[in-house]
JSON list of C-alpha atoms in Angstrom, two decimals:
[
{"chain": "O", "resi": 1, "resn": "UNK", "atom": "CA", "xyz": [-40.73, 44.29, 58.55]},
{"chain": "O", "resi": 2, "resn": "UNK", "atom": "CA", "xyz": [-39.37, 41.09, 56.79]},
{"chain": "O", "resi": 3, "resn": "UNK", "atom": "CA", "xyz": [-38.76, 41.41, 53.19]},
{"chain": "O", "resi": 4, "resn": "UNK", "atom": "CA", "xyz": [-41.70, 38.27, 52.77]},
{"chain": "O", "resi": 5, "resn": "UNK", "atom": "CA", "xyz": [-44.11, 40.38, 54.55]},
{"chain": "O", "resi": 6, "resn": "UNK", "atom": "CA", "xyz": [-43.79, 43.77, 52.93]},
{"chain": "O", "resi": 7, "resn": "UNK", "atom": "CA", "xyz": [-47.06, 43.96, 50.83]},
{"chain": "O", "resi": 8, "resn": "UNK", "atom": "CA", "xyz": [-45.25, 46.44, 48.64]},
{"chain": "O", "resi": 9, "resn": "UNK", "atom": "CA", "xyz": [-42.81, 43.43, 47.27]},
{"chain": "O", "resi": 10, "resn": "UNK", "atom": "CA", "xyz": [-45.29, 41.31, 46.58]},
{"chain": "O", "resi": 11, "resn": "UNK", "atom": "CA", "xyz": [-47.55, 43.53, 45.28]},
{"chain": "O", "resi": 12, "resn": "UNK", "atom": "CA", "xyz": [-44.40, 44.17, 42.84]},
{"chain": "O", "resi": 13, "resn": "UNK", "atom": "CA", "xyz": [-43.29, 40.62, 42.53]},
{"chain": "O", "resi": 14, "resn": "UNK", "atom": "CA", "xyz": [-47.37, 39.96, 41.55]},
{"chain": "O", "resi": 15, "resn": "UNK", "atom": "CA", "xyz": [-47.60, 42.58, 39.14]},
{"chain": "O", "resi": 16, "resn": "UNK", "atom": "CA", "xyz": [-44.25, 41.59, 37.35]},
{"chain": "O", "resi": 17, "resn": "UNK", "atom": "CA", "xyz": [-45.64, 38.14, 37.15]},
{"chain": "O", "resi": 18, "resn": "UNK", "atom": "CA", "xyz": [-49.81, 38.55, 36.65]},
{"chain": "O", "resi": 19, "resn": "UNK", "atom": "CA", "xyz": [-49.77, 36.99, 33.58]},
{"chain": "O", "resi": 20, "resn": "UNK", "atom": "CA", "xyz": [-49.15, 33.67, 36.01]},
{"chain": "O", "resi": 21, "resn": "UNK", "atom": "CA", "xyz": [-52.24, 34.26, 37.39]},
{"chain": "O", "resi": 22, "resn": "UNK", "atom": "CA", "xyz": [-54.32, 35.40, 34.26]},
{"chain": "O", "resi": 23, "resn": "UNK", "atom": "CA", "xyz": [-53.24, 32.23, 32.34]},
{"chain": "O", "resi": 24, "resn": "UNK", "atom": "CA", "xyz": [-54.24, 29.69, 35.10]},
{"chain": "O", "resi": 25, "resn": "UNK", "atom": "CA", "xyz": [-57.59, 31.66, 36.27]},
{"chain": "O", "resi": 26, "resn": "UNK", "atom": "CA", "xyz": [-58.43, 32.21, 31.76]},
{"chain": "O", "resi": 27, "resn": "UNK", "atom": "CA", "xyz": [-57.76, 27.80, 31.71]},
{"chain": "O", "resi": 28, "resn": "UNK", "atom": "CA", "xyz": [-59.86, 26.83, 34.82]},
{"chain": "O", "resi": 29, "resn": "UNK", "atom": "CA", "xyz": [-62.38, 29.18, 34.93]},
{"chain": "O", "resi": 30, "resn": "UNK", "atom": "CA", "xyz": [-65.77, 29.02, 32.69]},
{"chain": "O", "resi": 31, "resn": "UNK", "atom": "CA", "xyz": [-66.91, 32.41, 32.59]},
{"chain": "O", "resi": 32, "resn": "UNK", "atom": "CA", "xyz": [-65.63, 36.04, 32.32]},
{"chain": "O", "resi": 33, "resn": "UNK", "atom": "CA", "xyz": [-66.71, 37.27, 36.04]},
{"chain": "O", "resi": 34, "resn": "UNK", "atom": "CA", "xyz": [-65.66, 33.51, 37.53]},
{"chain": "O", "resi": 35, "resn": "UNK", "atom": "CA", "xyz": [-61.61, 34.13, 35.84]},
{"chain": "O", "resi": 36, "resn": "UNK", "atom": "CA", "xyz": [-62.24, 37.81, 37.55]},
{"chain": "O", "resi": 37, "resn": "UNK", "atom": "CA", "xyz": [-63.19, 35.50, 40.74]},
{"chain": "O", "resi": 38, "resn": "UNK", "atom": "CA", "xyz": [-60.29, 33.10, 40.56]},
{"chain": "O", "resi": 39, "resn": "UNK", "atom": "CA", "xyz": [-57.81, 35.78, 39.69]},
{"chain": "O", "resi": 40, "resn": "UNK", "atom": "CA", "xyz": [-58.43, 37.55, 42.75]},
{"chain": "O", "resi": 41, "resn": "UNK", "atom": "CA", "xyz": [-58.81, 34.43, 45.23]},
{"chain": "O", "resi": 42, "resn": "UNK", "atom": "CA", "xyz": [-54.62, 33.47, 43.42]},
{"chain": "O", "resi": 43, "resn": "UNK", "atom": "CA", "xyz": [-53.65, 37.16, 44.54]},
{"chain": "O", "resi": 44, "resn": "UNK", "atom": "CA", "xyz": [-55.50, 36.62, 48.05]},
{"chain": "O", "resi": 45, "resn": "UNK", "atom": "CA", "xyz": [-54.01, 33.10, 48.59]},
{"chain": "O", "resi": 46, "resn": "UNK", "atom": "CA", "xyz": [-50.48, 34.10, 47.42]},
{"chain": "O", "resi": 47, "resn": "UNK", "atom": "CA", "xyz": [-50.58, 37.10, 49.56]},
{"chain": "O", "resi": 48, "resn": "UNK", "atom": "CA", "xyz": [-51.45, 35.25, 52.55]},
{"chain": "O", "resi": 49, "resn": "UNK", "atom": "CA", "xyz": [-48.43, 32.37, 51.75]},
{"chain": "O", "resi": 50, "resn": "UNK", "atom": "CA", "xyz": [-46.06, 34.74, 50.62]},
{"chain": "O", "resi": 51, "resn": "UNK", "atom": "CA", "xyz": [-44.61, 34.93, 54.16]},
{"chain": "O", "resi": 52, "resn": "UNK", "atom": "CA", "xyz": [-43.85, 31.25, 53.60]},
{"chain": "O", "resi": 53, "resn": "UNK", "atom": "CA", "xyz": [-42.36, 31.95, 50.06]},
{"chain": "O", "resi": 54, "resn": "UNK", "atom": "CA", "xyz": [-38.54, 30.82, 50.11]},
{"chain": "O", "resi": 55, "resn": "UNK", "atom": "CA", "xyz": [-36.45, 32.39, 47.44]},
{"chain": "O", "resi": 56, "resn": "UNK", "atom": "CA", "xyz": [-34.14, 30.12, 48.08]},
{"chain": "O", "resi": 57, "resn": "UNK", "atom": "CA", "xyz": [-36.23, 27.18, 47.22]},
{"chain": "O", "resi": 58, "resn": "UNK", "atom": "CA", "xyz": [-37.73, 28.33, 44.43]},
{"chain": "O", "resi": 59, "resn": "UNK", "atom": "CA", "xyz": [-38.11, 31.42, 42.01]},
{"chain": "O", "resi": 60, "resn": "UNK", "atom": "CA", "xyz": [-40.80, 33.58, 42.70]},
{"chain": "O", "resi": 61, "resn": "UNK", "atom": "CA", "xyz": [-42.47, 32.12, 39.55]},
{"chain": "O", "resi": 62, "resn": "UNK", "atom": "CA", "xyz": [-42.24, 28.73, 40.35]},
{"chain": "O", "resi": 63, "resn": "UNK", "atom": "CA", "xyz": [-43.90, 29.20, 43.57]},
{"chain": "O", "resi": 64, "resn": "UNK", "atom": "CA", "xyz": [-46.91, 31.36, 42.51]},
{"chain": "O", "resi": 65, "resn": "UNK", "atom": "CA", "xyz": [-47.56, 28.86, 39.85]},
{"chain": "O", "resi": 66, "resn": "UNK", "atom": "CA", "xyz": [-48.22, 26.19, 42.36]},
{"chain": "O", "resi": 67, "resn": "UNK", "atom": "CA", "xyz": [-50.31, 28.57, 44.41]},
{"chain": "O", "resi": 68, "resn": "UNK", "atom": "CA", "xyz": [-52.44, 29.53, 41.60]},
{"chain": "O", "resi": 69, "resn": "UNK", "atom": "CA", "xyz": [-52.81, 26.26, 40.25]},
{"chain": "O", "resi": 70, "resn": "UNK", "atom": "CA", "xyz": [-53.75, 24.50, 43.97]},
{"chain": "O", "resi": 71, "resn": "UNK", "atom": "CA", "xyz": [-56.20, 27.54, 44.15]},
{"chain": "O", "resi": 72, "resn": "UNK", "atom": "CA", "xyz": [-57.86, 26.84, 40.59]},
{"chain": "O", "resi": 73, "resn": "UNK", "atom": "CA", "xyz": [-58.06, 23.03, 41.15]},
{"chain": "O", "resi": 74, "resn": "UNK", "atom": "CA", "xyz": [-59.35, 23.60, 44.91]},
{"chain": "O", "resi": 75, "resn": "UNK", "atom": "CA", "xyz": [-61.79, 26.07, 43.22]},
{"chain": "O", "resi": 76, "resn": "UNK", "atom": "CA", "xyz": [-62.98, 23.65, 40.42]},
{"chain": "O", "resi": 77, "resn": "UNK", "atom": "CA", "xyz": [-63.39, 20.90, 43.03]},
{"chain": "O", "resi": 78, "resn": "UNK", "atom": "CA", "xyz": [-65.55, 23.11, 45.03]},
{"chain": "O", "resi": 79, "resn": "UNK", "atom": "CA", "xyz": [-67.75, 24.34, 41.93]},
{"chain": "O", "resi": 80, "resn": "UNK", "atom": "CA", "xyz": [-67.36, 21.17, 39.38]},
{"chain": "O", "resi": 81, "resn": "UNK", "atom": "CA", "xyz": [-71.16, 20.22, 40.42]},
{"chain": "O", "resi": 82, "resn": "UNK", "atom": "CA", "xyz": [-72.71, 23.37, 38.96]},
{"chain": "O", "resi": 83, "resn": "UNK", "atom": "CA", "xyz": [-70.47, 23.20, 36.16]},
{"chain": "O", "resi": 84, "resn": "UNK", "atom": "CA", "xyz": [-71.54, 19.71, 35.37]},
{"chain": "O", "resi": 85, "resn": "UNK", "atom": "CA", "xyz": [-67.73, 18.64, 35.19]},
{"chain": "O", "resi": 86, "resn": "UNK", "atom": "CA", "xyz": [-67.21, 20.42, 32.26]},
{"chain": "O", "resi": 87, "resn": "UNK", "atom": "CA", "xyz": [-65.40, 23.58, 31.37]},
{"chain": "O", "resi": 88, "resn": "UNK", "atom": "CA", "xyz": [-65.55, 25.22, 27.86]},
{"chain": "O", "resi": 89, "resn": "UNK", "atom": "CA", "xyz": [-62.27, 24.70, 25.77]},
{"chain": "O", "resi": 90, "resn": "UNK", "atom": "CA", "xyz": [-60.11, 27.78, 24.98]},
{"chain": "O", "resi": 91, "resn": "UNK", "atom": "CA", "xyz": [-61.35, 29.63, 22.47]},
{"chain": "O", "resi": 92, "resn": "UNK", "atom": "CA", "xyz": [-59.45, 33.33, 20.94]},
{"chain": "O", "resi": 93, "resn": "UNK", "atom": "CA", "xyz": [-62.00, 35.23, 23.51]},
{"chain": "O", "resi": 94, "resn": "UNK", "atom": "CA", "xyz": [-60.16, 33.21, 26.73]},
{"chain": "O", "resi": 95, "resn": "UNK", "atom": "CA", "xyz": [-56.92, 33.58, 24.90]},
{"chain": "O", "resi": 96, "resn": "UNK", "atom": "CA", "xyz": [-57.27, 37.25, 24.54]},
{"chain": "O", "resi": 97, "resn": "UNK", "atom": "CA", "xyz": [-58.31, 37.31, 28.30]},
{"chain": "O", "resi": 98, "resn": "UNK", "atom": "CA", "xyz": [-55.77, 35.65, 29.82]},
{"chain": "O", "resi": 99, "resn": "UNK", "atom": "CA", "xyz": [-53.08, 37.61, 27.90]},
{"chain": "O", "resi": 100, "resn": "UNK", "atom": "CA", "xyz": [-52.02, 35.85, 25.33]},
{"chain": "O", "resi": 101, "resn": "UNK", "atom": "CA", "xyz": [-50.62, 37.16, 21.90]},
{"chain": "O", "resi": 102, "resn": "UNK", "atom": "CA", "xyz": [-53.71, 37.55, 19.69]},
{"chain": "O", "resi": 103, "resn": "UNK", "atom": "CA", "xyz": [-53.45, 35.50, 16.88]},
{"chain": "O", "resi": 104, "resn": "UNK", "atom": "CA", "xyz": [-54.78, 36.20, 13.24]},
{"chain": "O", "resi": 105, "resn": "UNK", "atom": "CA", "xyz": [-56.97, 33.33, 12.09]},
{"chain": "O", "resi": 106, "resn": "UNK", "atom": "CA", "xyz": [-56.31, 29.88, 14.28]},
{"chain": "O", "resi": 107, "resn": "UNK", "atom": "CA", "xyz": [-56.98, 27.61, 11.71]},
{"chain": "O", "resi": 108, "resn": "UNK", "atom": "CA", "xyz": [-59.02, 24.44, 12.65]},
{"chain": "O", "resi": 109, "resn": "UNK", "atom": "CA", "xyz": [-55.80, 22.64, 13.94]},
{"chain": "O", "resi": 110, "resn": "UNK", "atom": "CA", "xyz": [-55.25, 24.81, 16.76]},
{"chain": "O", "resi": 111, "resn": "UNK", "atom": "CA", "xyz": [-58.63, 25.32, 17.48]},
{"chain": "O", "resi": 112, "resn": "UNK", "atom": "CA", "xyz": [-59.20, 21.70, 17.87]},
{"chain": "O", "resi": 113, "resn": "UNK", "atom": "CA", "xyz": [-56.32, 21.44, 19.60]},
{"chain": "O", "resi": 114, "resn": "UNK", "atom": "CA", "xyz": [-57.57, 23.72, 22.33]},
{"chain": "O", "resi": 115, "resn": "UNK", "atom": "CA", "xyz": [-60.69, 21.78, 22.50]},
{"chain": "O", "resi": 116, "resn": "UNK", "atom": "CA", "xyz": [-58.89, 19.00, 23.35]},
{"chain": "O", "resi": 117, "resn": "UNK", "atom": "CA", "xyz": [-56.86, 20.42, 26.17]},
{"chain": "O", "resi": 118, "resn": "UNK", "atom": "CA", "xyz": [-60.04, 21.88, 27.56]},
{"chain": "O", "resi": 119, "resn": "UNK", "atom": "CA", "xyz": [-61.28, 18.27, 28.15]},
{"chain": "O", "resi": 120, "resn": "UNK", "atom": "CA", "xyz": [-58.43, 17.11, 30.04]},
{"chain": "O", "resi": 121, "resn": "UNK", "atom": "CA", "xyz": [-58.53, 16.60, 33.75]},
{"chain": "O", "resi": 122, "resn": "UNK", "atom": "CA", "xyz": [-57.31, 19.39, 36.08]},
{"chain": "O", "resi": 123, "resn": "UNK", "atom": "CA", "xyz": [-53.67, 18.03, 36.31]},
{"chain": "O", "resi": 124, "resn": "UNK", "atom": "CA", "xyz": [-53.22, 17.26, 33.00]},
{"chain": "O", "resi": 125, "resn": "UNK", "atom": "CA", "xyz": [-54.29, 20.48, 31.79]},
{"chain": "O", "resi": 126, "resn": "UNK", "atom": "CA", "xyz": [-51.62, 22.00, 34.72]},
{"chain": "O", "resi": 127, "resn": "UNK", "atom": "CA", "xyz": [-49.34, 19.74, 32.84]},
{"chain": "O", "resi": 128, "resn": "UNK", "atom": "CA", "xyz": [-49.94, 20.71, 29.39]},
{"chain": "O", "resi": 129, "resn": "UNK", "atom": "CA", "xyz": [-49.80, 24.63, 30.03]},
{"chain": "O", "resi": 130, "resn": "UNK", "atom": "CA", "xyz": [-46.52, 24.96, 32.02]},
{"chain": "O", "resi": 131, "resn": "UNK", "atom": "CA", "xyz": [-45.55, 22.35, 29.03]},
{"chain": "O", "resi": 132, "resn": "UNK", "atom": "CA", "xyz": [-46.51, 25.08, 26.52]},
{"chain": "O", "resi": 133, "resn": "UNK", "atom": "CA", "xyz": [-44.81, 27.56, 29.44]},
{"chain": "O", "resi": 134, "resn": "UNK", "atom": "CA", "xyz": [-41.59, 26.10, 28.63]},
{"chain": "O", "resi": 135, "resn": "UNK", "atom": "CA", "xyz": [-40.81, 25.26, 31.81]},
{"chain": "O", "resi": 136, "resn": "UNK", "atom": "CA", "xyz": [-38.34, 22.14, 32.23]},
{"chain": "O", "resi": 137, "resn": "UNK", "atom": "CA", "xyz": [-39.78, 18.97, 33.65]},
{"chain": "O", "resi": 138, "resn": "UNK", "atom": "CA", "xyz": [-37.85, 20.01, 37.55]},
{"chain": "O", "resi": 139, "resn": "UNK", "atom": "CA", "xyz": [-40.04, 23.38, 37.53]},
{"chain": "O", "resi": 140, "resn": "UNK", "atom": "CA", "xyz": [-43.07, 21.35, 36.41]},
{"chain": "O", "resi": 141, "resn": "UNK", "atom": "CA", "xyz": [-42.10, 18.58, 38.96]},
{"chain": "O", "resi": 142, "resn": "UNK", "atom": "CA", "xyz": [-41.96, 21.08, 41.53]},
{"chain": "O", "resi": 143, "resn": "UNK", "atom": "CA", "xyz": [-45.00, 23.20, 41.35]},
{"chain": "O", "resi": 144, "resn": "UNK", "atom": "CA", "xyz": [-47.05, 20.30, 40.69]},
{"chain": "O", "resi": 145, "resn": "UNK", "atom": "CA", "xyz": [-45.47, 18.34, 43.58]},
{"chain": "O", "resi": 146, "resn": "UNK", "atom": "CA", "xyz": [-44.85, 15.19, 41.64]},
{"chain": "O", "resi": 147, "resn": "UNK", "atom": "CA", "xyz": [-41.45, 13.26, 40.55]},
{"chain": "O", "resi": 148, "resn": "UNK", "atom": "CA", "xyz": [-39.64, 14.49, 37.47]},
{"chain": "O", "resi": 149, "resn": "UNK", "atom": "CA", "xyz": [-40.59, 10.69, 36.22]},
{"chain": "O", "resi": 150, "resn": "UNK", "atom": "CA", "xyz": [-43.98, 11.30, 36.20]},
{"chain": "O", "resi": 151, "resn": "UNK", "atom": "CA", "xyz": [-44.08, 14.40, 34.90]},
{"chain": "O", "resi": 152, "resn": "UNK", "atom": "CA", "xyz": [-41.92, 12.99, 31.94]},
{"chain": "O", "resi": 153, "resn": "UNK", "atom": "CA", "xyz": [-44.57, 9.80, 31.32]},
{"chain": "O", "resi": 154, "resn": "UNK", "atom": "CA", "xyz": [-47.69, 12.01, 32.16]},
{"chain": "O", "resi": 155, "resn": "UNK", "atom": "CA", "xyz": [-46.45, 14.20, 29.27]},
{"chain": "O", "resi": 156, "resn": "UNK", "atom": "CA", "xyz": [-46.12, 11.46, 26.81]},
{"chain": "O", "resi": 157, "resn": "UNK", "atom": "CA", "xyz": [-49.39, 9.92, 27.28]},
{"chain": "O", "resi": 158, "resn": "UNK", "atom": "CA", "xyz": [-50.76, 13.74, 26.94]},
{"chain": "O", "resi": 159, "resn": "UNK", "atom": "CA", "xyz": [-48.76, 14.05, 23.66]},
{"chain": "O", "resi": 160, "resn": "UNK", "atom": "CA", "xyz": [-49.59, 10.36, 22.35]},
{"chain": "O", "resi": 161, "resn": "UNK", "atom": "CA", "xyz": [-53.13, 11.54, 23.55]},
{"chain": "O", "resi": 162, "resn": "UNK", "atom": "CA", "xyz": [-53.56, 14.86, 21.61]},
{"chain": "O", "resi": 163, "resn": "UNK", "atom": "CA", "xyz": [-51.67, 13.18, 18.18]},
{"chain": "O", "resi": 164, "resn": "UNK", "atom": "CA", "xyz": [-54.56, 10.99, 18.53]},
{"chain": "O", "resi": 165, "resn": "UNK", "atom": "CA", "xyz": [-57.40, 13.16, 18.82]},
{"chain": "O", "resi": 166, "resn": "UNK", "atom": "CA", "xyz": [-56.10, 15.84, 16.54]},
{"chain": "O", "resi": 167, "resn": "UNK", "atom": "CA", "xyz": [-54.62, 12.84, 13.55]},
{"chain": "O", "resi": 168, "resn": "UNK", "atom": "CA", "xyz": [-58.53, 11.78, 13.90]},
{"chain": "O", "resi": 169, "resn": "UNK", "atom": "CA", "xyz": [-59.92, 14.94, 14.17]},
{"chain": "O", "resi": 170, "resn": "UNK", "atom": "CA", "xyz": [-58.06, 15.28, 10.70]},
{"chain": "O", "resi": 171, "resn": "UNK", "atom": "CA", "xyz": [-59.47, 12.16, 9.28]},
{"chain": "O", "resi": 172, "resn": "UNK", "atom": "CA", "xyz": [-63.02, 12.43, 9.75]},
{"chain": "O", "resi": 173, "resn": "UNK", "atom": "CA", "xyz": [-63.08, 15.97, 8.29]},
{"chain": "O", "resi": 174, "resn": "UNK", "atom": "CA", "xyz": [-63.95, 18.10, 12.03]}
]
Protein backbone atom coordinates (compact mmCIF):
# COMPACT_ATOMS: atom_id res chain seq x y z
CA UNK A 1 0.00 0.00 0.00
CA UNK A 2 1.55 3.44 -0.96
CA UNK A 3 2.37 5.64 1.86
CA UNK A 4 -0.45 8.39 0.07
CA UNK A 5 -3.02 5.78 0.28
CA UNK A 6 -2.71 4.42 3.77
CA UNK A 7 -5.85 5.93 5.50
CA UNK A 8 -4.00 5.52 8.76
CA UNK A 9 -1.39 8.50 7.63
CA UNK A 10 -3.77 10.65 6.72
CA UNK A 11 -6.01 10.07 9.24
CA UNK A 12 -2.75 11.09 11.38
CA UNK A 13 -1.51 13.81 9.14
CA UNK A 14 -5.51 15.20 9.48
CA UNK A 15 -5.68 14.98 13.04
CA UNK A 16 -2.20 16.72 13.58
CA UNK A 17 -3.47 19.44 11.39
CA UNK A 18 -7.62 19.75 12.12
CA UNK A 19 -7.35 22.98 13.27
CA UNK A 20 -6.78 23.68 9.21
CA UNK A 21 -9.96 22.50 8.68
CA UNK A 22 -11.89 23.94 11.78
CA UNK A 23 -10.60 27.49 10.96
CA UNK A 24 -11.68 27.50 7.24
CA UNK A 25 -15.15 25.48 7.82
CA UNK A 26 -15.75 28.23 11.48
CA UNK A 27 -14.95 31.42 8.47
CA UNK A 28 -17.19 30.12 5.60
CA UNK A 29 -19.78 28.49 7.18
CA UNK A 30 -23.03 30.36 8.77
CA UNK A 31 -24.26 28.03 11.20
CA UNK A 32 -23.08 25.51 13.87
CA UNK A 33 -24.41 22.13 12.04
CA UNK A 34 -23.33 23.77 8.35
CA UNK A 35 -19.21 24.23 9.91
CA UNK A 36 -20.06 20.42 11.22
CA UNK A 37 -21.12 19.98 7.34
CA UNK A 38 -18.14 21.65 5.75
CA UNK A 39 -15.70 20.16 8.18
CA UNK A 40 -16.55 16.81 7.19
CA UNK A 41 -16.97 17.40 3.25
CA UNK A 42 -12.66 19.08 3.81
CA UNK A 43 -11.87 15.57 5.53
CA UNK A 44 -13.90 13.67 2.65
CA UNK A 45 -12.34 15.76 -0.20
CA UNK A 46 -8.78 15.62 1.26
CA UNK A 47 -9.09 11.98 1.78
CA UNK A 48 -10.08 11.33 -1.65
CA UNK A 49 -6.93 13.77 -3.11
CA UNK A 50 -4.57 12.69 -0.72
CA UNK A 51 -3.33 10.03 -3.19
CA UNK A 52 -2.43 13.04 -5.33
CA UNK A 53 -0.76 14.87 -2.30
CA UNK A 54 3.08 15.42 -3.20
CA UNK A 55 5.27 15.98 -0.22
CA UNK A 56 7.61 17.05 -2.30
CA UNK A 57 5.67 19.89 -3.67
CA UNK A 58 4.29 21.07 -0.81
CA UNK A 59 3.96 20.52 3.07
CA UNK A 60 1.17 18.64 4.12
CA UNK A 61 -0.27 21.97 5.43
CA UNK A 62 0.02 23.85 2.52
CA UNK A 63 -1.84 21.41 0.54
CA UNK A 64 -4.85 20.75 2.86
CA UNK A 65 -5.27 24.43 3.08
CA UNK A 66 -5.99 24.69 -0.56
CA UNK A 67 -8.26 21.69 -0.37
CA UNK A 68 -10.26 23.05 2.37
CA UNK A 69 -10.45 26.36 1.11
CA UNK A 70 -11.55 25.15 -2.78
CA UNK A 71 -14.10 22.97 -0.76
CA UNK A 72 -15.53 26.03 1.37
CA UNK A 73 -15.65 28.41 -1.66
CA UNK A 74 -17.17 25.50 -3.96
CA UNK A 75 -19.58 25.02 -0.99
CA UNK A 76 -20.53 28.77 -0.59
CA UNK A 77 -21.01 29.00 -4.37
CA UNK A 78 -23.34 26.15 -4.25
CA UNK A 79 -25.40 27.53 -1.11
CA UNK A 80 -24.77 31.55 -1.45
CA UNK A 81 -28.60 31.76 -2.77
CA UNK A 82 -30.15 30.57 0.48
CA UNK A 83 -27.75 32.48 2.35
CA UNK A 84 -28.67 35.61 0.55
CA UNK A 85 -24.82 36.28 -0.15
CA UNK A 86 -24.19 36.97 3.19
CA UNK A 87 -22.42 35.17 5.98
CA UNK A 88 -22.42 36.41 9.65
CA UNK A 89 -19.01 38.02 10.74
CA UNK A 90 -16.90 36.20 13.39
CA UNK A 91 -18.05 36.65 16.51
CA UNK A 92 -16.18 34.90 20.12
CA UNK A 93 -18.92 31.92 19.62
CA UNK A 94 -17.22 31.06 15.85
CA UNK A 95 -13.88 31.85 17.37
CA UNK A 96 -14.33 29.45 20.17
CA UNK A 97 -15.58 26.90 17.50
CA UNK A 98 -13.09 26.90 15.20
CA UNK A 99 -10.35 26.63 17.89
CA UNK A 100 -9.09 29.60 18.52
CA UNK A 101 -7.53 30.92 21.87
CA UNK A 102 -10.50 32.35 23.81
CA UNK A 103 -10.02 35.75 24.43
CA UNK A 104 -11.16 37.82 27.58
CA UNK A 105 -13.18 40.82 26.49
CA UNK A 106 -12.55 41.78 22.52
CA UNK A 107 -13.00 45.23 22.83
CA UNK A 108 -15.00 47.00 20.01
CA UNK A 109 -11.81 47.23 17.76
CA UNK A 110 -11.49 43.69 17.20
CA UNK A 111 -14.91 43.03 17.10
CA UNK A 112 -15.40 45.42 14.34
CA UNK A 113 -12.62 44.24 12.85
CA UNK A 114 -14.09 40.80 12.46
CA UNK A 115 -17.15 42.27 11.07
CA UNK A 116 -15.32 43.60 8.50
CA UNK A 117 -13.50 40.51 7.39
CA UNK A 118 -16.80 38.70 7.45
CA UNK A 119 -17.96 40.98 4.56
CA UNK A 120 -15.20 40.35 2.34
CA UNK A 121 -15.49 38.18 -0.70
CA UNK A 122 -14.49 34.48 -0.50
CA UNK A 123 -10.83 35.09 -1.68
CA UNK A 124 -10.17 37.89 0.19
CA UNK A 125 -11.27 36.45 3.30
CA UNK A 126 -8.81 33.18 2.17
CA UNK A 127 -6.36 35.97 1.92
CA UNK A 128 -6.79 37.67 5.10
CA UNK A 129 -6.81 34.38 7.34
CA UNK A 130 -3.66 32.57 6.05
CA UNK A 131 -2.44 36.45 6.40
CA UNK A 132 -3.33 36.25 10.13
CA UNK A 133 -1.88 32.36 9.68
CA UNK A 134 1.42 33.76 9.19
CA UNK A 135 2.04 32.14 6.29
CA UNK A 136 4.57 33.96 3.79
CA UNK A 137 3.15 35.38 0.60
CA UNK A 138 4.82 31.83 -1.54
CA UNK A 139 2.54 29.53 0.84
CA UNK A 140 -0.36 31.96 0.31
CA UNK A 141 0.54 32.16 -3.46
CA UNK A 142 0.45 28.57 -3.61
CA UNK A 143 -2.63 27.35 -1.95
CA UNK A 144 -4.55 30.03 -3.43
CA UNK A 145 -3.09 29.37 -6.91
CA UNK A 146 -2.26 32.95 -7.69
CA UNK A 147 1.25 34.88 -8.30
CA UNK A 148 3.21 35.99 -5.25
CA UNK A 149 2.44 39.67 -6.94
CA UNK A 150 -0.96 39.44 -6.44
CA UNK A 151 -1.08 38.10 -3.36
CA UNK A 152 1.29 41.02 -2.23
CA UNK A 153 -1.22 43.92 -3.92
CA UNK A 154 -4.45 41.93 -2.93
CA UNK A 155 -3.11 42.25 0.64
CA UNK A 156 -2.56 45.90 0.53
CA UNK A 157 -5.79 46.90 -0.81
CA UNK A 158 -7.26 44.45 2.10
CA UNK A 159 -5.09 46.35 4.65
CA UNK A 160 -5.72 49.98 3.07
CA UNK A 161 -9.37 48.51 3.10
CA UNK A 162 -9.78 47.46 6.80
CA UNK A 163 -7.64 50.92 8.09
CA UNK A 164 -10.48 52.44 6.39
CA UNK A 165 -13.40 50.85 7.73
CA UNK A 166 -12.05 50.39 11.20
CA UNK A 167 -10.31 54.52 11.28
CA UNK A 168 -14.21 55.30 10.37
CA UNK A 169 -15.70 52.90 12.39
CA UNK A 170 -13.65 54.93 15.09
CA UNK A 171 -14.88 58.25 14.01
CA UNK A 172 -18.46 57.95 13.93
CA UNK A 173 -18.55 56.39 17.43
CA UNK A 174 -19.69 52.33 16.20
Amino acid sequence: MSPRTDPRQFQTLLREHEGIVFKVAGLYAHHNEDRQDLAQEIGLQAWRSFARFDPSKAKFSTWLYRVALNVAISQLRKTSGSWNGKLEPLDQQHRDSIGAEPMPEPDERLTALYAFIGQFDPLNRALILLYLEDKSYAEIAQILGITETNVATKIGRIKQTLRGQMTGAASTGA
